[in-house]
PDB file of C-alpha atoms and ligand atoms in Angstrom:
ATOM      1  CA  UNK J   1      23.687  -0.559  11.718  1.00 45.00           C
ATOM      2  CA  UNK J   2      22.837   2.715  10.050  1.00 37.00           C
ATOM      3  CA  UNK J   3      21.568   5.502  11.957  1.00 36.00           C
ATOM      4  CA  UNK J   4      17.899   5.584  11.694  1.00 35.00           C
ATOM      5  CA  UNK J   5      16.200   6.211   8.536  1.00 36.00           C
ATOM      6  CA  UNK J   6      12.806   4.536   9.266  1.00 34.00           C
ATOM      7  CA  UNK J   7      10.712   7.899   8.639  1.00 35.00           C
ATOM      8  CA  UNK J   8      12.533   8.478   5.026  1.00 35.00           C
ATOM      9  CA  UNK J   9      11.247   4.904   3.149  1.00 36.00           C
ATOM     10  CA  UNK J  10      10.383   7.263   0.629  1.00 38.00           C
ATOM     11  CA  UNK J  11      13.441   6.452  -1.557  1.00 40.00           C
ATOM     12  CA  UNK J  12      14.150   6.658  -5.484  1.00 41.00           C
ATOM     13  CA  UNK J  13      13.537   3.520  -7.195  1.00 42.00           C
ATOM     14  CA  UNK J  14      16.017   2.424  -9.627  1.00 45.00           C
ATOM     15  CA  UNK J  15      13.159   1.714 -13.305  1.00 45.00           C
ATOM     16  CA  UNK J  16      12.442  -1.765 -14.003  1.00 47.00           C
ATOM     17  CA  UNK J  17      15.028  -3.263 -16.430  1.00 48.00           C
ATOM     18  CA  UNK J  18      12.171  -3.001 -19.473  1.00 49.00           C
ATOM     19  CA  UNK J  19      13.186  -1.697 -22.494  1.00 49.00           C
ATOM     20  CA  UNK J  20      11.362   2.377 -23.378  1.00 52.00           C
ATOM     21  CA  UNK J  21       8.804   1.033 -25.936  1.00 52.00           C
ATOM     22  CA  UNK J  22       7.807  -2.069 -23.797  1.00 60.00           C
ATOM     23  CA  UNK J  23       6.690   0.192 -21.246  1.00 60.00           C
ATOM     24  CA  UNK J  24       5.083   2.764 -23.338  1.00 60.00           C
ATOM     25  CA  UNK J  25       2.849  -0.240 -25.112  1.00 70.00           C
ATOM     26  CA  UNK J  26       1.842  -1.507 -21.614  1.00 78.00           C
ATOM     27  CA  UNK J  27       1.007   1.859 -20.682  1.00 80.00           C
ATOM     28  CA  UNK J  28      -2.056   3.973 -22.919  1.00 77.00           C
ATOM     29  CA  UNK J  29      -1.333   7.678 -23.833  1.00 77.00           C
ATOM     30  CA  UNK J  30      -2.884  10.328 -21.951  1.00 91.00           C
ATOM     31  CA  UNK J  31      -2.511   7.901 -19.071  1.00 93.00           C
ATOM     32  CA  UNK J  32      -0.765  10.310 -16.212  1.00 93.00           C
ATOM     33  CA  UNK J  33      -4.456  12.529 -16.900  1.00 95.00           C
ATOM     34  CA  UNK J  34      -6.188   9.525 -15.902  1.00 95.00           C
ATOM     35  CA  UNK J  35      -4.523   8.808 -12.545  1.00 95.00           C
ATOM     36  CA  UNK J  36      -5.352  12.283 -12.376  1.00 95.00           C
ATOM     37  CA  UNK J  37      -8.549  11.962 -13.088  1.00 96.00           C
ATOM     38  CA  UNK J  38      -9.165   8.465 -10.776  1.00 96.00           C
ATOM     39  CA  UNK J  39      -7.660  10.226  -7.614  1.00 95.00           C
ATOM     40  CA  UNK J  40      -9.749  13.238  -8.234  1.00 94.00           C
ATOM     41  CA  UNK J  41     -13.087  11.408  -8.614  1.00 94.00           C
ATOM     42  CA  UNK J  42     -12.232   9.051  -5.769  1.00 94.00           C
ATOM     43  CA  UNK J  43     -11.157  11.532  -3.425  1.00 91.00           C
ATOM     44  CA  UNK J  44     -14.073  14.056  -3.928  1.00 90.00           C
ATOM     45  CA  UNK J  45     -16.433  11.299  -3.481  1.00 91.00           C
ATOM     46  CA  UNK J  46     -14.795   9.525  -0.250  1.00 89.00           C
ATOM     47  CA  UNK J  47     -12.266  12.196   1.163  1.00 87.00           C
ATOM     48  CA  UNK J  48      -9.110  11.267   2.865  1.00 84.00           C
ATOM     49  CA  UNK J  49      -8.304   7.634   3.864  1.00 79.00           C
ATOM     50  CA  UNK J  50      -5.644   8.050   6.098  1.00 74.00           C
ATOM     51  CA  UNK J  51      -4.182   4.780   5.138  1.00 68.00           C
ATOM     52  CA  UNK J  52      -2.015   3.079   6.571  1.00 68.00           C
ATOM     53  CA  UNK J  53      -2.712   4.111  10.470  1.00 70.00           C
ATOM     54  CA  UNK J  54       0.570   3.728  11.524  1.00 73.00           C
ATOM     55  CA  UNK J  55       3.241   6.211  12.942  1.00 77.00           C
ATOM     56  CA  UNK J  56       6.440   5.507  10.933  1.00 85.00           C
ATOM     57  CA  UNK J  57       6.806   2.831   8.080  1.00 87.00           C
ATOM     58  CA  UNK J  58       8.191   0.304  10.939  1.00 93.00           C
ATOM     59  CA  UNK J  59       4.808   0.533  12.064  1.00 90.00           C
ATOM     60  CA  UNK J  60       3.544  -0.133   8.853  1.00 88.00           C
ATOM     61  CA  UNK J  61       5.720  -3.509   9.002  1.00 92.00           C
ATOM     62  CA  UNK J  62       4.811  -4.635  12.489  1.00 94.00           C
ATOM     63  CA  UNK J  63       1.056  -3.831  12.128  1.00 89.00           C
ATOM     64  CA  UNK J  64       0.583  -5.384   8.469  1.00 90.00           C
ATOM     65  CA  UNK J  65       2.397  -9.227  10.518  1.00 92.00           C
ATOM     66  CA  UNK J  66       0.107  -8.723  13.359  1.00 92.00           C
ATOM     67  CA  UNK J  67      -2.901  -8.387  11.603  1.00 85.00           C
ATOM     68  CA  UNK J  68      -3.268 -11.439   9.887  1.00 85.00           C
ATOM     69  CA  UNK J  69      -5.892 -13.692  11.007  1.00 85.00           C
ATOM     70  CA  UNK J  70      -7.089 -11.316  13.727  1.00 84.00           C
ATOM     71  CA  UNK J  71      -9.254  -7.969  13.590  1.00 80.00           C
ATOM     72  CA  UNK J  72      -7.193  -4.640  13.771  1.00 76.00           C
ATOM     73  CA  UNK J  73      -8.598  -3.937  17.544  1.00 84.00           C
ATOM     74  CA  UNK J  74      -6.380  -6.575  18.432  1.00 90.00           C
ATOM     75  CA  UNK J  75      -3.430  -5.345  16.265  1.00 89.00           C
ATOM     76  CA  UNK J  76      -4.074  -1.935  18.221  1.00 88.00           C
ATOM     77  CA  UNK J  77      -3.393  -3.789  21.680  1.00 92.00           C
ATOM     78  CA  UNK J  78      -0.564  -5.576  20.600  1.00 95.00           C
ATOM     79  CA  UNK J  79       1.046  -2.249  19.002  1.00 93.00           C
ATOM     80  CA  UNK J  80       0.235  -0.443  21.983  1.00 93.00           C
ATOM     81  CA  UNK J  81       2.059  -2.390  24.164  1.00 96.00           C
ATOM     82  CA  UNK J  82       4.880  -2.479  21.767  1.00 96.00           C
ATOM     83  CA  UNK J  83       5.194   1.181  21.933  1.00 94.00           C
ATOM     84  CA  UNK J  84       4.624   1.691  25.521  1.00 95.00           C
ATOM     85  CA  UNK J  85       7.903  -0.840  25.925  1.00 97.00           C
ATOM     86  CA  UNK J  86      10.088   1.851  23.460  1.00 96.00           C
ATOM     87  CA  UNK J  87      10.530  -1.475  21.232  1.00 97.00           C
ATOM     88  CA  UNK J  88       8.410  -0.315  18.114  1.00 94.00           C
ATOM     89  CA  UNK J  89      11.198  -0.143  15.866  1.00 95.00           C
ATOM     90  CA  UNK J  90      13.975  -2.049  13.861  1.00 96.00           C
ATOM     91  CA  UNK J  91      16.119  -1.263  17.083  1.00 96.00           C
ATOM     92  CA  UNK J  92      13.586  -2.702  19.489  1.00 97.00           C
ATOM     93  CA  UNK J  93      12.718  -5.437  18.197  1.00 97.00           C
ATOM     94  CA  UNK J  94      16.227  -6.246  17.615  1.00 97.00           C
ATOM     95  CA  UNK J  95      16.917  -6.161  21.152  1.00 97.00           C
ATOM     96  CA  UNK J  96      13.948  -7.431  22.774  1.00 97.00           C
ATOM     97  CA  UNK J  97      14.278 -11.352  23.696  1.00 98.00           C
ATOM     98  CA  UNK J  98      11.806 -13.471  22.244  1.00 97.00           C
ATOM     99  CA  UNK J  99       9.766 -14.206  25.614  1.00 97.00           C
ATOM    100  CA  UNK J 100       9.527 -10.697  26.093  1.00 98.00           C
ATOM    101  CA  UNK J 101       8.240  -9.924  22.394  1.00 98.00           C
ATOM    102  CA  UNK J 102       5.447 -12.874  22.536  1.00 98.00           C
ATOM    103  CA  UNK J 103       4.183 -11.773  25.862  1.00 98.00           C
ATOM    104  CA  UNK J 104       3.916  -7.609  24.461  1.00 98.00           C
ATOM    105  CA  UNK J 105       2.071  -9.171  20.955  1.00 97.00           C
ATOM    106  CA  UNK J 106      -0.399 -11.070  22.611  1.00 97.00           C
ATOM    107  CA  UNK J 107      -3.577 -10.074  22.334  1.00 96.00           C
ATOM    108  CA  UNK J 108      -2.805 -10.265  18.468  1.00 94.00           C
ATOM    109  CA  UNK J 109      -3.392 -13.663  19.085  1.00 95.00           C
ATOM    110  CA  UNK J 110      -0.388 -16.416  17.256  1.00 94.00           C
ATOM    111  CA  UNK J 111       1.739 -14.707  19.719  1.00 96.00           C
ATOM    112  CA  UNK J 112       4.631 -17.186  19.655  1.00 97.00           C
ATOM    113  CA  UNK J 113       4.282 -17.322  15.471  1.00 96.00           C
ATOM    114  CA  UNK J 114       4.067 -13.638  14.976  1.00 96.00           C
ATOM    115  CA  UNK J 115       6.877 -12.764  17.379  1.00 97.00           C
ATOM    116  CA  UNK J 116       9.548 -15.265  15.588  1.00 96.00           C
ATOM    117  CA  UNK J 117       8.134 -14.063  12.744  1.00 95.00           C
ATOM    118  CA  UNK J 118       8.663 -10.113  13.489  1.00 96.00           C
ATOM    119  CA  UNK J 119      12.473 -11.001  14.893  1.00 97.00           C
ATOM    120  CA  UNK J 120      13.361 -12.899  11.539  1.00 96.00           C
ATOM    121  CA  UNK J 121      12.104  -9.963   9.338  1.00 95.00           C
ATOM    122  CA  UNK J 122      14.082  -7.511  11.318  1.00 97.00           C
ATOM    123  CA  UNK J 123      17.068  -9.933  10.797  1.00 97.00           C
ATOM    124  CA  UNK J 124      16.772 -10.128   7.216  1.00 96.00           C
ATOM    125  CA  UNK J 125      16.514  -6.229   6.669  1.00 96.00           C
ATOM    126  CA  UNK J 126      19.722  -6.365   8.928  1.00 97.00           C
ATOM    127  CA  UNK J 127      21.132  -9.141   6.713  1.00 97.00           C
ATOM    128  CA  UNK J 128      20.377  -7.754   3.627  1.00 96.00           C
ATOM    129  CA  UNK J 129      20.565  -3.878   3.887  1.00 96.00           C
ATOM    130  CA  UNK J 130      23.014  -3.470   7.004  1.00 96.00           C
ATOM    131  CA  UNK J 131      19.358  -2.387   8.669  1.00 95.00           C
ATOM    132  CA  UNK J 132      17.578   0.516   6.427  1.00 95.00           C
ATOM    133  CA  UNK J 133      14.210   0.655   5.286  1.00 94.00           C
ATOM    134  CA  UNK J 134      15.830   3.326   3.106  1.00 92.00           C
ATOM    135  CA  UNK J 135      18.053   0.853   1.429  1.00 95.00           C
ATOM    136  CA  UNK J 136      15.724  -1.731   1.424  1.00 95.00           C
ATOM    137  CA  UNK J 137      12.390   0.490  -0.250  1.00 92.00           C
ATOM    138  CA  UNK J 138      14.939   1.444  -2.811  1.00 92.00           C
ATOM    139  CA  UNK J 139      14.885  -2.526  -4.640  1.00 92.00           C
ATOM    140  CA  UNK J 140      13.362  -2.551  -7.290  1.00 88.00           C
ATOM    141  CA  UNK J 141       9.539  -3.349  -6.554  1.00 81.00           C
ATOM    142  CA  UNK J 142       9.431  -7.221  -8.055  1.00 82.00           C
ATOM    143  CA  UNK J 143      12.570  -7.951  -6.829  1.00 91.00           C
ATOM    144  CA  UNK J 144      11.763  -7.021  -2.933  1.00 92.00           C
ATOM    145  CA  UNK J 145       8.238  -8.351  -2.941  1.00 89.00           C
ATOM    146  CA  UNK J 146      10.078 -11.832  -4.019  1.00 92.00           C
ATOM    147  CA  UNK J 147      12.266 -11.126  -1.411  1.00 95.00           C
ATOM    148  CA  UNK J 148      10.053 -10.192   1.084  1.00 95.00           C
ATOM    149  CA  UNK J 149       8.090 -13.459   0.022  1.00 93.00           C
ATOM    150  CA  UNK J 150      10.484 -15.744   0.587  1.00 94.00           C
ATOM    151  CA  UNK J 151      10.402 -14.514   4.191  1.00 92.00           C
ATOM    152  CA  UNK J 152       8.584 -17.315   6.472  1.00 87.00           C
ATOM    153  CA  UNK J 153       4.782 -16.113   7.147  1.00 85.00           C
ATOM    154  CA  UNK J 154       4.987 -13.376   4.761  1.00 90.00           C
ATOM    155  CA  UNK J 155       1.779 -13.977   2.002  1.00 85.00           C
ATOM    156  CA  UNK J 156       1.301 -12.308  -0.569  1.00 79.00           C
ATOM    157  CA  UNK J 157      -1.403  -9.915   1.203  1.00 75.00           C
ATOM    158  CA  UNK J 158       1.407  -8.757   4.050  1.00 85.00           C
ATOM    159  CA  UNK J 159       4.139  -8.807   1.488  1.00 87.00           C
ATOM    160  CA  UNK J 160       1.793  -6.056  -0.734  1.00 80.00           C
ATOM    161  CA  UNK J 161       0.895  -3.962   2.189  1.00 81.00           C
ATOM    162  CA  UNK J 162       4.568  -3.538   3.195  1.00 88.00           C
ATOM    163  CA  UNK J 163       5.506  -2.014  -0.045  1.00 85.00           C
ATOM    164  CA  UNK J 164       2.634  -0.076  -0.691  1.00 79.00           C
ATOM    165  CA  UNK J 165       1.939   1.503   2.946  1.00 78.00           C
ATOM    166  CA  UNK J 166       5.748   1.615   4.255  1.00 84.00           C
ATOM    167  CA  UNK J 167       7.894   1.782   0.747  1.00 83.00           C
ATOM    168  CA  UNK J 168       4.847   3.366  -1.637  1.00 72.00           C
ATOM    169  CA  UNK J 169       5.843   0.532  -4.076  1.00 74.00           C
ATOM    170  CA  UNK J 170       2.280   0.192  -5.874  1.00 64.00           C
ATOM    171  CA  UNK J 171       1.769  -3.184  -6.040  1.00 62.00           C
ATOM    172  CA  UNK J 172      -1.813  -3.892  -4.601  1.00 68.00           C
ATOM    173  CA  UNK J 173      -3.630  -6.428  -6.623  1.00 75.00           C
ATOM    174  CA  UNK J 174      -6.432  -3.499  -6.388  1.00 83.00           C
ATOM    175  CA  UNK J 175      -4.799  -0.701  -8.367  1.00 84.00           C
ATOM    176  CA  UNK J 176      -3.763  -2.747 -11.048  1.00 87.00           C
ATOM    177  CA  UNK J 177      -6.924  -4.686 -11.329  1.00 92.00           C
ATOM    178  CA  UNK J 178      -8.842  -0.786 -11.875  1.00 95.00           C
ATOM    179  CA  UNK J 179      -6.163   0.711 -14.109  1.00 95.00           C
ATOM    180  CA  UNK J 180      -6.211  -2.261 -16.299  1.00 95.00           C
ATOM    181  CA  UNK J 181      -9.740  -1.791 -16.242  1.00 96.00           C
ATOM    182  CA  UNK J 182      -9.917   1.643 -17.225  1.00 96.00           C
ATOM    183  CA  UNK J 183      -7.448   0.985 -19.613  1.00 95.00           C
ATOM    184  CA  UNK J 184      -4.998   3.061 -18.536  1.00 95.00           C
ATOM    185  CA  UNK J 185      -2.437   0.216 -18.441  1.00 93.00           C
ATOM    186  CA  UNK J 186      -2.050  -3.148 -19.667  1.00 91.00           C
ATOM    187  CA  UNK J 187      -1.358  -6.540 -18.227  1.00 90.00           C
ATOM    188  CA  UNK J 188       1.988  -6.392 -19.563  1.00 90.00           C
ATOM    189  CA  UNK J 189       3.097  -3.248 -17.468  1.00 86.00           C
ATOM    190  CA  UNK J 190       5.450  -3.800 -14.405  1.00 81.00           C
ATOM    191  CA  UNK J 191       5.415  -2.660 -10.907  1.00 74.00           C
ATOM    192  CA  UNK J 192       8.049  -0.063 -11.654  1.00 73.00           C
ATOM    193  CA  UNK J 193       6.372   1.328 -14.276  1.00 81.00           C
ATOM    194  CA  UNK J 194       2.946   1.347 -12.628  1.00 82.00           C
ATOM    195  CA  UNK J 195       4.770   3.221 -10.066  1.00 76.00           C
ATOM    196  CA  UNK J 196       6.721   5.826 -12.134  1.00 81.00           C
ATOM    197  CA  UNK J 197       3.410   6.345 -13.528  1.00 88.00           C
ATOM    198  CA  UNK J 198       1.425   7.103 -10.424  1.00 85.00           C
ATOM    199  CA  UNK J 199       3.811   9.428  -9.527  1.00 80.00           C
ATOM    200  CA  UNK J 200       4.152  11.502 -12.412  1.00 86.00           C
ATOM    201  CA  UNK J 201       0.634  11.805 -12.567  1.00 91.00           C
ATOM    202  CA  UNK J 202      -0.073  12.815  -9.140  1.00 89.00           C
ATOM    203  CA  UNK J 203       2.757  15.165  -9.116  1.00 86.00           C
ATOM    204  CA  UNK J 204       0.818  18.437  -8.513  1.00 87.00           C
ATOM    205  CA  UNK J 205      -2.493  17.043  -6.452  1.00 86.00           C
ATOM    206  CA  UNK J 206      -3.119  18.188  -3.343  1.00 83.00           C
ATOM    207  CA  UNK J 207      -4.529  15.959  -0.220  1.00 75.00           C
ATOM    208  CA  UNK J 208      -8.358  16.255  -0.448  1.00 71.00           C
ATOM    209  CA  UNK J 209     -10.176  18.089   1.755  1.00 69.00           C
ATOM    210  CA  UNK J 210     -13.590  19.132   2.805  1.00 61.00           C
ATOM    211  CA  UNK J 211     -16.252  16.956   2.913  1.00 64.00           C
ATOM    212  CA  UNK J 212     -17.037  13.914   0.651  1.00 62.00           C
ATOM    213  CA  UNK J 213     -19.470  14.090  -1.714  1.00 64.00           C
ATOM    214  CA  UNK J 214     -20.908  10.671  -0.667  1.00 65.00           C
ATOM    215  CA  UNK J 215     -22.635   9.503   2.391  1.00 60.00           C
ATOM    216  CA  UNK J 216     -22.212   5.958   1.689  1.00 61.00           C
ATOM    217  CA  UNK J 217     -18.561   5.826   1.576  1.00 63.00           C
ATOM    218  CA  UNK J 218     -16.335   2.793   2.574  1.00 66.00           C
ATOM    219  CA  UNK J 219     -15.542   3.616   6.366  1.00 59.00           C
ATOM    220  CA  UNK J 220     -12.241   4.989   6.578  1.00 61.00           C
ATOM    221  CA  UNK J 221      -9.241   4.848   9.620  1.00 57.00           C
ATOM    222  CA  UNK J 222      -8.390   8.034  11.823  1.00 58.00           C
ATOM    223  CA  UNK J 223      -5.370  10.572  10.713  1.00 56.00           C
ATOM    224  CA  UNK J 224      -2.130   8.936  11.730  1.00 57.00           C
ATOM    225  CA  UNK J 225       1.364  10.419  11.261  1.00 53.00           C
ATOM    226  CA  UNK J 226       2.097   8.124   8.652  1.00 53.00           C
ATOM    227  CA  UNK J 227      -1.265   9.644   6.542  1.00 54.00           C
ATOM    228  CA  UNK J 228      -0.259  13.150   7.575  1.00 53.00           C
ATOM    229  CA  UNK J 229       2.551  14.722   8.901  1.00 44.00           C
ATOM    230  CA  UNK J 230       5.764  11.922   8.278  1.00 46.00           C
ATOM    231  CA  UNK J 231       6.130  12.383   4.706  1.00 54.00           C
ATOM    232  CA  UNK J 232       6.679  14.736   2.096  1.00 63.00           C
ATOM    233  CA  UNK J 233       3.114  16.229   0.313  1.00 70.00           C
ATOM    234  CA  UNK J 234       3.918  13.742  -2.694  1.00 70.00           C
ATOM    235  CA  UNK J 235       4.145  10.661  -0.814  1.00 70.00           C
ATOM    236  CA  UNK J 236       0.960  11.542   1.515  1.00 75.00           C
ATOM    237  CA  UNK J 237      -0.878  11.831  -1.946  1.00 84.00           C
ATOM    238  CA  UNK J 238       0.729   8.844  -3.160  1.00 80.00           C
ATOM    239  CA  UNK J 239      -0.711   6.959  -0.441  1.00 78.00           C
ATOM    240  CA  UNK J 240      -3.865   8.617   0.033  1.00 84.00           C
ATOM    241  CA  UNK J 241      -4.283   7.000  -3.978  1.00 87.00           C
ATOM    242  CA  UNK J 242      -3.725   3.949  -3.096  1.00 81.00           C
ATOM    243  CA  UNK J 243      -5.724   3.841   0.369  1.00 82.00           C
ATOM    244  CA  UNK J 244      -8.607   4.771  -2.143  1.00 89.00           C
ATOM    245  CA  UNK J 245      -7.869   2.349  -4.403  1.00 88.00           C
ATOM    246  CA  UNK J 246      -7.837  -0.495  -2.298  1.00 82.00           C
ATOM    247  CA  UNK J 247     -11.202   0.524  -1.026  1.00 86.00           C
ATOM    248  CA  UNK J 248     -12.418   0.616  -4.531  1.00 92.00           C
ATOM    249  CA  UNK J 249     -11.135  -2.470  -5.005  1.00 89.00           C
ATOM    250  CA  UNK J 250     -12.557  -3.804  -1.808  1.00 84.00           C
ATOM    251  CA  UNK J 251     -15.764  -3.123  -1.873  1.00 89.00           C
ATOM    252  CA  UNK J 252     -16.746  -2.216  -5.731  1.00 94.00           C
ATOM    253  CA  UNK J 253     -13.907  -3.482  -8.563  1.00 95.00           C
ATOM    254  CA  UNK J 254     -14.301  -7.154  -7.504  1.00 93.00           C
ATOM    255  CA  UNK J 255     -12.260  -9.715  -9.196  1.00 90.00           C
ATOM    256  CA  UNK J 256     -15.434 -11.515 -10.515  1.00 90.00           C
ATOM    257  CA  UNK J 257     -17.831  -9.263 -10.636  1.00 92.00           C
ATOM    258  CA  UNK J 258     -17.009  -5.133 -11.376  1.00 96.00           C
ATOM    259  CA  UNK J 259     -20.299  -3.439  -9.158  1.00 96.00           C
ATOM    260  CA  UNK J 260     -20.069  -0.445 -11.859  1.00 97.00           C
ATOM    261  CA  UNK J 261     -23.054   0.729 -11.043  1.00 95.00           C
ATOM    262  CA  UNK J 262     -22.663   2.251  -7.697  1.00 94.00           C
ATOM    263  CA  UNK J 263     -18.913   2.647  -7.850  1.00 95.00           C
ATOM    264  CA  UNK J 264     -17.656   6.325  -7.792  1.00 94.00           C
ATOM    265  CA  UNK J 265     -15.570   5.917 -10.782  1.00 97.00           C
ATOM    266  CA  UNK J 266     -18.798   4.842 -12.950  1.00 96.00           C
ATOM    267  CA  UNK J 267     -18.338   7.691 -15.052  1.00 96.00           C
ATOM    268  CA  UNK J 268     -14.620   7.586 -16.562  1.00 97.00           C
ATOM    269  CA  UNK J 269     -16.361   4.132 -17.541  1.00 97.00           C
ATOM    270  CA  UNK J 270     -15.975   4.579 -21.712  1.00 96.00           C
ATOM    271  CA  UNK J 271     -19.228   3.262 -23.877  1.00 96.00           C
ATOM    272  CA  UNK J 272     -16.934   0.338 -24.997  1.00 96.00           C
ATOM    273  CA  UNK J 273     -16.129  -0.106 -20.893  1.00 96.00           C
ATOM    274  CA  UNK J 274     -19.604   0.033 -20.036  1.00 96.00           C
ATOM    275  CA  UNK J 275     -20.807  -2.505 -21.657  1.00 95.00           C
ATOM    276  CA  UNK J 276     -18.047  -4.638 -20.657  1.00 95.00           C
ATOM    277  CA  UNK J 277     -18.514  -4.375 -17.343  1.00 94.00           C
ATOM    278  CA  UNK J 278     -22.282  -3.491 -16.856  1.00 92.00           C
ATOM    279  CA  UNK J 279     -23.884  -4.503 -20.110  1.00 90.00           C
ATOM    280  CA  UNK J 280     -25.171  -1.502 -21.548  1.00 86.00           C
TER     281      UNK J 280
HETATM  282  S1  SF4 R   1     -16.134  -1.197 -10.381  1.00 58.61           S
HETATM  283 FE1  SF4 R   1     -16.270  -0.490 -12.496  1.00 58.61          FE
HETATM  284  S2  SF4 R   1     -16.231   1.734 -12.374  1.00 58.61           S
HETATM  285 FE2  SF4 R   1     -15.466   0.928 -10.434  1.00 58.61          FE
HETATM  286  S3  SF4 R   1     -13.261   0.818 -10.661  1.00 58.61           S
HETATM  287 FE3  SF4 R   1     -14.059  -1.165 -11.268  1.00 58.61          FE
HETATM  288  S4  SF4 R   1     -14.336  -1.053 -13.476  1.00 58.61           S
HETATM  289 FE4  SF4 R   1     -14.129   1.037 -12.698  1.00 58.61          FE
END
């Protein structure tokens, strides 16, 4: 296997196969200055997020399969116990027999499920890209997340989280649901070019810091070296965007039902927007 890369999943994407005037129609002009714009109003009125609160992007991995169907206090057990046994990695869990595995993910609760389910995944990243995260991050974005959903007990919630939070492939159902909203893309635009997009736009912003301008704010996870000190300035901004966006997402852009009115993006709303979504 290759020596480890598991702290560099920040790799270069190869573009989606789209042709140069596809993408521009799927994507609006002046659209980099409004990712701007959305990480600027999101992260003066919320702060940092801090997402994902994880050490390395194997972390990212093993905590986004232990968390389904149980709350992250338990995921916290069953990762503590994985690191206190040196096995939180490709390596380790490699290594570890199965009995062993189950009995350190237990208080995740599906023990026996979740620790097949962790061994196959580290078999098919050893299968398919001689064990890198590097090599692996580096697919282009549809073509992993198919991938990584053909994987048994990855949905499409787990699959999401592991490119967003451990590859920074923007794929949450959130951030395209807002930028389509705001019209700063269209339905037509792909992964890749959602991605290219975010980045270019976010190119020069900092982290935010000081305090956030509201008091109601969606509650947010403690630093972690994956949110601050692992990865280069661009991908900790790149991530800190998307932890905000899922919380916009979360708890204010609903599928159904847009909550406008008390969402901290209410102003890049456009008159055409506003009514659209709130009526008036
Ligand atoms: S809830 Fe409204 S203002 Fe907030 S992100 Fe969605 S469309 Fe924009």
């Amino acid at each position: 296997m290759e020596a480890a890369t598991e702290r560099q999943a920040f790799a270069p994407v190869r573009p989606s196969s789209g042709t140069k005037s596809k993408t521009a129609r799927a994507i609006s002009r002046g659209a980099r200055e409004r990712v701007r714009q959305i990480y600027r109003k999101l992260a003066q009125a919320w702060g940092p997020q801090h997402w994902w609160p994880a050490e390395t992007p194997f972390e990212v991995i093993a905590s986004a399969l232990l968390t389904q169907n149980t709350s992250w206090t338990n995921v916290e057990r069953a990762m503590a116990n994985l690191r206190s046994a040196g096995v939180l990695s490709l390596e380790g869990i490699r290594n570890i027999s199965l009995a062993e595995l189950e009995s350190l993910v237990r208080p995740s609760g599906y023990f026996r499920q979740k620790a097949q389910r962790l061994k196959a995944l580290v078999s098919f990243i050893d299968a398919n890209y001689n064990g890198s995260l590097e090599r692996m991050f580096a697919t282009p974005t549809e073509e992993l997340r198919e991938e990584l959903l053909s994987q048994k007990g990855i949905g499409p919630e787990t699959a999401d989280s592991i490119l967003l939070y451990a590859g920074l492939h923007p794929v949450d159902a959130y951030a395209r649901r807002i930028l389509e909203r705001h019209e700063v893309v269209n339905a037509s635009a792909k992964y890749d070019d959602i991605r290219l997009l975010m980045e270019g736009g976010l190119e020069q912003e900092d982290i935010p810091t000081g305090t956030a301008l509201e008091t109601s704010r969606p509650v947010v996870h403690s630093p972690s070296a994956m949110s601050t000190a692992q990865q280069s300035q661009r991908a900790r901004v790149y991530n800190e965007m998307h932890g905000l966006l899922v919380q916009a997402g979360k708890h204010y852009c609903h599928k159904r039902q847009p909550h406008c009115d008390i969402c901290a993006l209410k102003d890049l709303l456009t008159a055409k927007q506003r009514v659209r979504f709130m009526g008036h």
